[in-house]
Amino acid sequence: MAKLPQRTGLLRDAIKERIVERILDGTYGPGERIVESAVAAEFGVSQAPVREALRDLEAMRFVESQPHRGARVREVTTDELIQIYPVRAALEEVAGREAAARISEEQLAALGEELAAMRRAADDGDLHALMVSDTRFHEIIVEASGNDVLLDVWRSLRVEARSLVSALKSHSDLHAIAELHRPVLQAVQYRDPELAGKEMRAHIEFFGASVISHLSRP
């Protein structure tokens, strides 16, 4: 386990990201209680930064707290996902346009590395690894936009990724999923803002429709 930073604010943020990762990869399932003392003991910290991290995650709607029962992973409804995906599509369209104009060579290389990692994960049949690289691929583009407000809002919507994993478990062709990222990468490489925005929106809308269709099945 990587060592956590010692400064209070950084420590809280590091714990928050660790908990988010576990929610997204299913380690903490919907409705599961997150015990402050257990998390603190695992990370070798006091309960104060854990409590602060959970408070932040409640504001971000990843967890919900109940009196005398602590924090639990919040369940996301199909109706909520129907509302989330158009917002995320709009955000990533803006991110794609801005990133195409501003992205660095290092960030472009990182995008290529994440696509290569998705292809390797597809070869191995490793959905979890594919989703880790998928999330990082999108995060790089949002970071490259240079818009901190957009980045904060985008991160708050990651709760829907848990439902995406569930939907994609029924998708047999992981290679096809990986290759859906190629048009996005190419548009950003061309530094074509309009094309990059269009490809990002289409990409998110496709996955949103897939998730909602999967979750709407009886």
PDB file of C-alpha atoms in Angstrom:
ATOM      1  CA  MET A   1       0.000   0.000   0.000  1.00  0.00           C
ATOM      2  CA  ALA A   2       1.367   3.439  -0.966  1.00  0.00           C
ATOM      3  CA  LYS A   3       2.212   5.651   1.989  1.00  0.00           C
ATOM      4  CA  LEU A   4      -0.381   8.322   2.719  1.00  0.00           C
ATOM      5  CA  PRO A   5       0.669  11.984   3.019  1.00  0.00           C
ATOM      6  CA  GLN A   6       0.920  13.446   6.510  1.00  0.00           C
ATOM      7  CA  ARG A   7      -0.508  16.952   6.012  1.00  0.00           C
ATOM      8  CA  THR A   8      -4.112  17.035   7.239  1.00  0.00           C
ATOM      9  CA  GLY A   9      -5.780  18.275   4.053  1.00  0.00           C
ATOM     10  CA  LEU A  10      -3.738  16.029   1.795  1.00  0.00           C
ATOM     11  CA  LEU A  11      -4.340  13.071   4.103  1.00  0.00           C
ATOM     12  CA  ARG A  12      -8.096  13.598   3.987  1.00  0.00           C
ATOM     13  CA  ASP A  13      -8.018  13.810   0.189  1.00  0.00           C
ATOM     14  CA  ALA A  14      -5.872  10.669  -0.098  1.00  0.00           C
ATOM     15  CA  ILE A  15      -8.250   8.692   2.126  1.00  0.00           C
ATOM     16  CA  LYS A  16     -11.216  10.040   0.177  1.00  0.00           C
ATOM     17  CA  GLU A  17      -9.720   8.839  -3.117  1.00  0.00           C
ATOM     18  CA  ARG A  18      -8.965   5.391  -1.670  1.00  0.00           C
ATOM     19  CA  ILE A  19     -12.572   5.026  -0.524  1.00  0.00           C
ATOM     20  CA  VAL A  20     -13.872   6.220  -3.906  1.00  0.00           C
ATOM     21  CA  GLU A  21     -11.694   3.637  -5.675  1.00  0.00           C
ATOM     22  CA  ARG A  22     -13.177   0.903  -3.502  1.00  0.00           C
ATOM     23  CA  ILE A  23     -16.726   2.059  -4.146  1.00  0.00           C
ATOM     24  CA  LEU A  24     -16.126   2.157  -7.897  1.00  0.00           C
ATOM     25  CA  ASP A  25     -14.453  -1.249  -8.094  1.00  0.00           C
ATOM     26  CA  GLY A  26     -17.113  -2.882  -5.930  1.00  0.00           C
ATOM     27  CA  THR A  27     -14.954  -3.542  -2.870  1.00  0.00           C
ATOM     28  CA  TYR A  28     -17.540  -1.517  -0.952  1.00  0.00           C
ATOM     29  CA  GLY A  29     -20.939  -2.525  -2.299  1.00  0.00           C
ATOM     30  CA  PRO A  30     -24.169  -0.492  -2.356  1.00  0.00           C
ATOM     31  CA  GLY A  31     -25.588  -0.189   1.149  1.00  0.00           C
ATOM     32  CA  GLU A  32     -22.386  -1.455   2.781  1.00  0.00           C
ATOM     33  CA  ARG A  33     -21.289   0.285   5.954  1.00  0.00           C
ATOM     34  CA  ILE A  34     -17.880   1.999   5.969  1.00  0.00           C
ATOM     35  CA  VAL A  35     -16.528   1.788   9.513  1.00  0.00           C
ATOM     36  CA  GLU A  36     -14.408   4.802  10.484  1.00  0.00           C
ATOM     37  CA  SER A  37     -12.330   2.908  13.019  1.00  0.00           C
ATOM     38  CA  ALA A  38     -11.573   0.082  10.583  1.00  0.00           C
ATOM     39  CA  VAL A  39     -10.495   2.465   7.815  1.00  0.00           C
ATOM     40  CA  ALA A  40      -8.370   4.460  10.265  1.00  0.00           C
ATOM     41  CA  ALA A  41      -6.672   1.307  11.545  1.00  0.00           C
ATOM     42  CA  GLU A  42      -5.992   0.054   8.030  1.00  0.00           C
ATOM     43  CA  PHE A  43      -4.352   3.302   6.950  1.00  0.00           C
ATOM     44  CA  GLY A  44      -2.608   3.880  10.272  1.00  0.00           C
ATOM     45  CA  VAL A  45      -4.254   7.243  10.928  1.00  0.00           C
ATOM     46  CA  SER A  46      -6.623   8.745  13.477  1.00  0.00           C
ATOM     47  CA  GLN A  47     -10.361   8.701  12.843  1.00  0.00           C
ATOM     48  CA  ALA A  48     -10.499  12.481  12.301  1.00  0.00           C
ATOM     49  CA  PRO A  49      -9.278  12.539   8.661  1.00  0.00           C
ATOM     50  CA  VAL A  50     -11.425   9.492   7.887  1.00  0.00           C
ATOM     51  CA  ARG A  51     -14.466  11.272   9.295  1.00  0.00           C
ATOM     52  CA  GLU A  52     -13.634  14.375   7.235  1.00  0.00           C
ATOM     53  CA  ALA A  53     -13.186  12.261   4.093  1.00  0.00           C
ATOM     54  CA  LEU A  54     -16.557  10.590   4.632  1.00  0.00           C
ATOM     55  CA  ARG A  55     -18.175  13.979   5.158  1.00  0.00           C
ATOM     56  CA  ASP A  56     -16.773  15.107   1.811  1.00  0.00           C
ATOM     57  CA  LEU A  57     -17.999  11.906   0.158  1.00  0.00           C
ATOM     58  CA  GLU A  58     -21.472  12.464   1.562  1.00  0.00           C
ATOM     59  CA  ALA A  59     -21.503  15.921  -0.034  1.00  0.00           C
ATOM     60  CA  MET A  60     -20.382  14.258  -3.282  1.00  0.00           C
ATOM     61  CA  ARG A  61     -23.234  11.719  -2.880  1.00  0.00           C
ATOM     62  CA  PHE A  62     -20.977   8.668  -2.760  1.00  0.00           C
ATOM     63  CA  VAL A  63     -22.073   7.790   0.782  1.00  0.00           C
ATOM     64  CA  GLU A  64     -24.952   8.602   3.096  1.00  0.00           C
ATOM     65  CA  SER A  65     -24.866   8.914   6.874  1.00  0.00           C
ATOM     66  CA  GLN A  66     -27.522   7.927   9.373  1.00  0.00           C
ATOM     67  CA  PRO A  67     -27.613   8.829  13.075  1.00  0.00           C
ATOM     68  CA  HIS A  68     -25.917   6.170  15.218  1.00  0.00           C
ATOM     69  CA  ARG A  69     -25.355   3.972  12.146  1.00  0.00           C
ATOM     70  CA  GLY A  70     -22.425   5.690  10.453  1.00  0.00           C
ATOM     71  CA  ALA A  71     -21.733   5.992   6.737  1.00  0.00           C
ATOM     72  CA  ARG A  72     -22.954   3.606   4.070  1.00  0.00           C
ATOM     73  CA  VAL A  73     -22.340   3.422   0.336  1.00  0.00           C
ATOM     74  CA  ARG A  74     -25.252   5.165  -1.330  1.00  0.00           C
ATOM     75  CA  GLU A  75     -27.285   3.193  -3.838  1.00  0.00           C
ATOM     76  CA  VAL A  76     -27.740   4.838  -7.230  1.00  0.00           C
ATOM     77  CA  THR A  77     -31.152   4.495  -8.852  1.00  0.00           C
ATOM     78  CA  THR A  78     -31.860   4.083 -12.556  1.00  0.00           C
ATOM     79  CA  ASP A  79     -33.733   7.403 -12.511  1.00  0.00           C
ATOM     80  CA  GLU A  80     -30.647   9.094 -11.114  1.00  0.00           C
ATOM     81  CA  LEU A  81     -28.434   7.581 -13.815  1.00  0.00           C
ATOM     82  CA  ILE A  82     -30.852   8.847 -16.454  1.00  0.00           C
ATOM     83  CA  GLN A  83     -30.174  12.331 -15.062  1.00  0.00           C
ATOM     84  CA  ILE A  84     -26.412  11.866 -14.612  1.00  0.00           C
ATOM     85  CA  TYR A  85     -25.434  10.757 -18.100  1.00  0.00           C
ATOM     86  CA  PRO A  86     -26.654  13.818 -20.051  1.00  0.00           C
ATOM     87  CA  VAL A  87     -24.776  16.007 -17.562  1.00  0.00           C
ATOM     88  CA  ARG A  88     -21.619  13.954 -17.902  1.00  0.00           C
ATOM     89  CA  ALA A  89     -21.940  13.966 -21.707  1.00  0.00           C
ATOM     90  CA  ALA A  90     -22.159  17.758 -21.696  1.00  0.00           C
ATOM     91  CA  LEU A  91     -19.204  18.079 -19.326  1.00  0.00           C
ATOM     92  CA  GLU A  92     -17.002  15.770 -21.349  1.00  0.00           C
ATOM     93  CA  GLU A  93     -17.953  17.490 -24.595  1.00  0.00           C
ATOM     94  CA  VAL A  94     -16.608  20.732 -23.122  1.00  0.00           C
ATOM     95  CA  ALA A  95     -13.572  18.892 -21.744  1.00  0.00           C
ATOM     96  CA  GLY A  96     -12.829  17.351 -25.135  1.00  0.00           C
ATOM     97  CA  ARG A  97     -12.998  20.700 -26.914  1.00  0.00           C
ATOM     98  CA  GLU A  98     -10.784  22.430 -24.377  1.00  0.00           C
ATOM     99  CA  ALA A  99      -8.329  19.539 -24.106  1.00  0.00           C
ATOM    100  CA  ALA A 100      -7.813  19.377 -27.877  1.00  0.00           C
ATOM    101  CA  ALA A 101      -6.619  22.972 -27.775  1.00  0.00           C
ATOM    102  CA  ARG A 102      -4.496  22.737 -24.626  1.00  0.00           C
ATOM    103  CA  ILE A 103      -3.272  19.182 -24.110  1.00  0.00           C
ATOM    104  CA  SER A 104       0.456  18.636 -23.586  1.00  0.00           C
ATOM    105  CA  GLU A 105       2.599  16.049 -25.315  1.00  0.00           C
ATOM    106  CA  GLU A 106       2.982  14.263 -21.978  1.00  0.00           C
ATOM    107  CA  GLN A 107      -0.779  14.042 -21.563  1.00  0.00           C
ATOM    108  CA  LEU A 108      -1.187  12.795 -25.124  1.00  0.00           C
ATOM    109  CA  ALA A 109       1.367  10.085 -24.426  1.00  0.00           C
ATOM    110  CA  ALA A 110      -0.483   9.168 -21.229  1.00  0.00           C
ATOM    111  CA  LEU A 111      -3.752   8.811 -23.162  1.00  0.00           C
ATOM    112  CA  GLY A 112      -2.047   6.451 -25.583  1.00  0.00           C
ATOM    113  CA  GLU A 113      -0.686   4.431 -22.675  1.00  0.00           C
ATOM    114  CA  GLU A 114      -4.142   4.088 -21.129  1.00  0.00           C
ATOM    115  CA  LEU A 115      -5.631   2.907 -24.426  1.00  0.00           C
ATOM    116  CA  ALA A 116      -2.814   0.362 -24.719  1.00  0.00           C
ATOM    117  CA  ALA A 117      -3.548  -0.743 -21.147  1.00  0.00           C
ATOM    118  CA  MET A 118      -7.232  -1.183 -22.034  1.00  0.00           C
ATOM    119  CA  ARG A 119      -6.265  -3.375 -24.968  1.00  0.00           C
ATOM    120  CA  ARG A 120      -4.030  -5.515 -22.744  1.00  0.00           C
ATOM    121  CA  ALA A 121      -6.841  -5.822 -20.210  1.00  0.00           C
ATOM    122  CA  ALA A 122      -9.178  -6.928 -23.005  1.00  0.00           C
ATOM    123  CA  ASP A 123      -6.635  -9.568 -24.070  1.00  0.00           C
ATOM    124  CA  ASP A 124      -6.599 -10.829 -20.474  1.00  0.00           C
ATOM    125  CA  GLY A 125     -10.375 -10.630 -20.044  1.00  0.00           C
ATOM    126  CA  ASP A 126      -9.771  -8.298 -17.087  1.00  0.00           C
ATOM    127  CA  LEU A 127     -12.784  -5.977 -16.846  1.00  0.00           C
ATOM    128  CA  HIS A 128     -11.563  -4.352 -13.632  1.00  0.00           C
ATOM    129  CA  ALA A 129      -8.216  -3.355 -15.167  1.00  0.00           C
ATOM    130  CA  LEU A 130      -9.997  -2.087 -18.265  1.00  0.00           C
ATOM    131  CA  MET A 131     -12.271   0.115 -16.166  1.00  0.00           C
ATOM    132  CA  VAL A 132      -9.333   1.517 -14.179  1.00  0.00           C
ATOM    133  CA  SER A 133      -7.658   2.597 -17.421  1.00  0.00           C
ATOM    134  CA  ASP A 134     -10.975   3.836 -18.843  1.00  0.00           C
ATOM    135  CA  THR A 135     -11.475   6.108 -15.835  1.00  0.00           C
ATOM    136  CA  ARG A 136      -7.920   7.420 -16.041  1.00  0.00           C
ATOM    137  CA  PHE A 137      -8.280   8.023 -19.803  1.00  0.00           C
ATOM    138  CA  HIS A 138     -11.266  10.280 -19.218  1.00  0.00           C
ATOM    139  CA  GLU A 139      -9.658  11.957 -16.222  1.00  0.00           C
ATOM    140  CA  ILE A 140      -6.584  12.908 -18.274  1.00  0.00           C
ATOM    141  CA  ILE A 141      -8.799  14.611 -20.850  1.00  0.00           C
ATOM    142  CA  VAL A 142     -10.753  16.488 -18.187  1.00  0.00           C
ATOM    143  CA  GLU A 143      -7.503  17.531 -16.485  1.00  0.00           C
ATOM    144  CA  ALA A 144      -6.100  18.661 -19.842  1.00  0.00           C
ATOM    145  CA  SER A 145      -9.061  21.013 -20.261  1.00  0.00           C
ATOM    146  CA  GLY A 146      -7.476  23.228 -17.625  1.00  0.00           C
ATOM    147  CA  ASN A 147     -10.894  23.860 -16.055  1.00  0.00           C
ATOM    148  CA  ASP A 148     -10.752  23.093 -12.330  1.00  0.00           C
ATOM    149  CA  VAL A 149     -14.493  23.591 -11.809  1.00  0.00           C
ATOM    150  CA  LEU A 150     -15.260  21.107 -14.570  1.00  0.00           C
ATOM    151  CA  LEU A 151     -12.809  18.630 -13.029  1.00  0.00           C
ATOM    152  CA  ASP A 152     -14.445  18.878  -9.591  1.00  0.00           C
ATOM    153  CA  VAL A 153     -17.945  18.369 -10.996  1.00  0.00           C
ATOM    154  CA  TRP A 154     -16.778  15.484 -13.194  1.00  0.00           C
ATOM    155  CA  ARG A 155     -15.214  13.729 -10.214  1.00  0.00           C
ATOM    156  CA  SER A 156     -18.454  14.052  -8.255  1.00  0.00           C
ATOM    157  CA  LEU A 157     -20.279  12.105 -10.984  1.00  0.00           C
ATOM    158  CA  ARG A 158     -17.981   9.080 -10.917  1.00  0.00           C
ATOM    159  CA  VAL A 159     -20.485   7.205  -8.780  1.00  0.00           C
ATOM    160  CA  GLU A 160     -22.156   6.097 -12.021  1.00  0.00           C
ATOM    161  CA  ALA A 161     -19.040   4.098 -12.963  1.00  0.00           C
ATOM    162  CA  ARG A 162     -20.101   1.373 -10.530  1.00  0.00           C
ATOM    163  CA  SER A 163     -23.235   0.797 -12.600  1.00  0.00           C
ATOM    164  CA  LEU A 164     -21.176   0.817 -15.793  1.00  0.00           C
ATOM    165  CA  VAL A 165     -19.066  -2.074 -14.480  1.00  0.00           C
ATOM    166  CA  SER A 166     -22.224  -4.051 -13.769  1.00  0.00           C
ATOM    167  CA  ALA A 167     -23.567  -3.416 -17.256  1.00  0.00           C
ATOM    168  CA  LEU A 168     -20.315  -4.282 -19.003  1.00  0.00           C
ATOM    169  CA  LYS A 169     -20.010  -7.606 -17.211  1.00  0.00           C
ATOM    170  CA  SER A 170     -22.640  -8.829 -19.654  1.00  0.00           C
ATOM    171  CA  HIS A 171     -20.681  -7.469 -22.636  1.00  0.00           C
ATOM    172  CA  SER A 172     -18.565 -10.236 -24.134  1.00  0.00           C
ATOM    173  CA  ASP A 173     -16.323  -8.110 -26.361  1.00  0.00           C
ATOM    174  CA  LEU A 174     -13.931  -6.149 -24.170  1.00  0.00           C
ATOM    175  CA  HIS A 175     -11.794  -5.372 -27.216  1.00  0.00           C
ATOM    176  CA  ALA A 176     -14.718  -3.481 -28.760  1.00  0.00           C
ATOM    177  CA  ILE A 177     -15.082  -1.476 -25.548  1.00  0.00           C
ATOM    178  CA  ALA A 178     -11.393  -0.551 -25.599  1.00  0.00           C
ATOM    179  CA  GLU A 179     -11.497   0.445 -29.273  1.00  0.00           C
ATOM    180  CA  LEU A 180     -14.394   2.833 -28.660  1.00  0.00           C
ATOM    181  CA  HIS A 181     -11.792   5.134 -27.084  1.00  0.00           C
ATOM    182  CA  ARG A 182      -9.684   5.330 -30.260  1.00  0.00           C
ATOM    183  CA  PRO A 183     -11.786   7.996 -32.075  1.00  0.00           C
ATOM    184  CA  VAL A 184     -11.587  10.189 -28.969  1.00  0.00           C
ATOM    185  CA  LEU A 185      -7.807   9.833 -28.800  1.00  0.00           C
ATOM    186  CA  GLN A 186      -7.425  10.548 -32.516  1.00  0.00           C
ATOM    187  CA  ALA A 187      -9.570  13.688 -32.327  1.00  0.00           C
ATOM    188  CA  VAL A 188      -7.472  15.025 -29.463  1.00  0.00           C
ATOM    189  CA  GLN A 189      -4.254  14.082 -31.278  1.00  0.00           C
ATOM    190  CA  TYR A 190      -5.490  16.032 -34.325  1.00  0.00           C
ATOM    191  CA  ARG A 191      -6.035  18.961 -31.924  1.00  0.00           C
ATOM    192  CA  ASP A 192      -9.480  19.410 -33.453  1.00  0.00           C
ATOM    193  CA  PRO A 193     -11.696  20.935 -30.714  1.00  0.00           C
ATOM    194  CA  GLU A 194     -15.035  20.452 -32.479  1.00  0.00           C
ATOM    195  CA  LEU A 195     -14.318  16.843 -33.418  1.00  0.00           C
ATOM    196  CA  ALA A 196     -12.962  16.027 -29.954  1.00  0.00           C
ATOM    197  CA  GLY A 197     -16.050  17.458 -28.290  1.00  0.00           C
ATOM    198  CA  LYS A 198     -18.331  15.553 -30.652  1.00  0.00           C
ATOM    199  CA  GLU A 199     -16.496  12.260 -30.091  1.00  0.00           C
ATOM    200  CA  MET A 200     -16.515  12.675 -26.309  1.00  0.00           C
ATOM    201  CA  ARG A 201     -20.260  13.341 -26.223  1.00  0.00           C
ATOM    202  CA  ALA A 202     -21.027  10.395 -28.507  1.00  0.00           C
ATOM    203  CA  HIS A 203     -18.807   8.143 -26.396  1.00  0.00           C
ATOM    204  CA  ILE A 204     -20.554   9.001 -23.123  1.00  0.00           C
ATOM    205  CA  GLU A 205     -24.025   8.852 -24.655  1.00  0.00           C
ATOM    206  CA  PHE A 206     -23.307   5.362 -26.003  1.00  0.00           C
ATOM    207  CA  PHE A 207     -22.216   4.029 -22.615  1.00  0.00           C
ATOM    208  CA  GLY A 208     -25.037   5.838 -20.845  1.00  0.00           C
ATOM    209  CA  ALA A 209     -27.599   4.173 -23.096  1.00  0.00           C
ATOM    210  CA  SER A 210     -25.919   0.796 -22.514  1.00  0.00           C
ATOM    211  CA  VAL A 211     -26.018   1.162 -18.736  1.00  0.00           C
ATOM    212  CA  ILE A 212     -29.615   2.368 -18.594  1.00  0.00           C
ATOM    213  CA  SER A 213     -30.750  -0.398 -20.961  1.00  0.00           C
ATOM    214  CA  HIS A 214     -28.988  -2.998 -18.808  1.00  0.00           C
ATOM    215  CA  LEU A 215     -30.431  -1.706 -15.540  1.00  0.00           C
ATOM    216  CA  SER A 216     -33.942  -1.391 -16.983  1.00  0.00           C
ATOM    217  CA  ARG A 217     -34.169  -5.079 -17.812  1.00  0.00           C
ATOM    218  CA  PRO A 218     -36.687  -6.998 -15.664  1.00  0.00           C
TER     219      PRO A 218
END
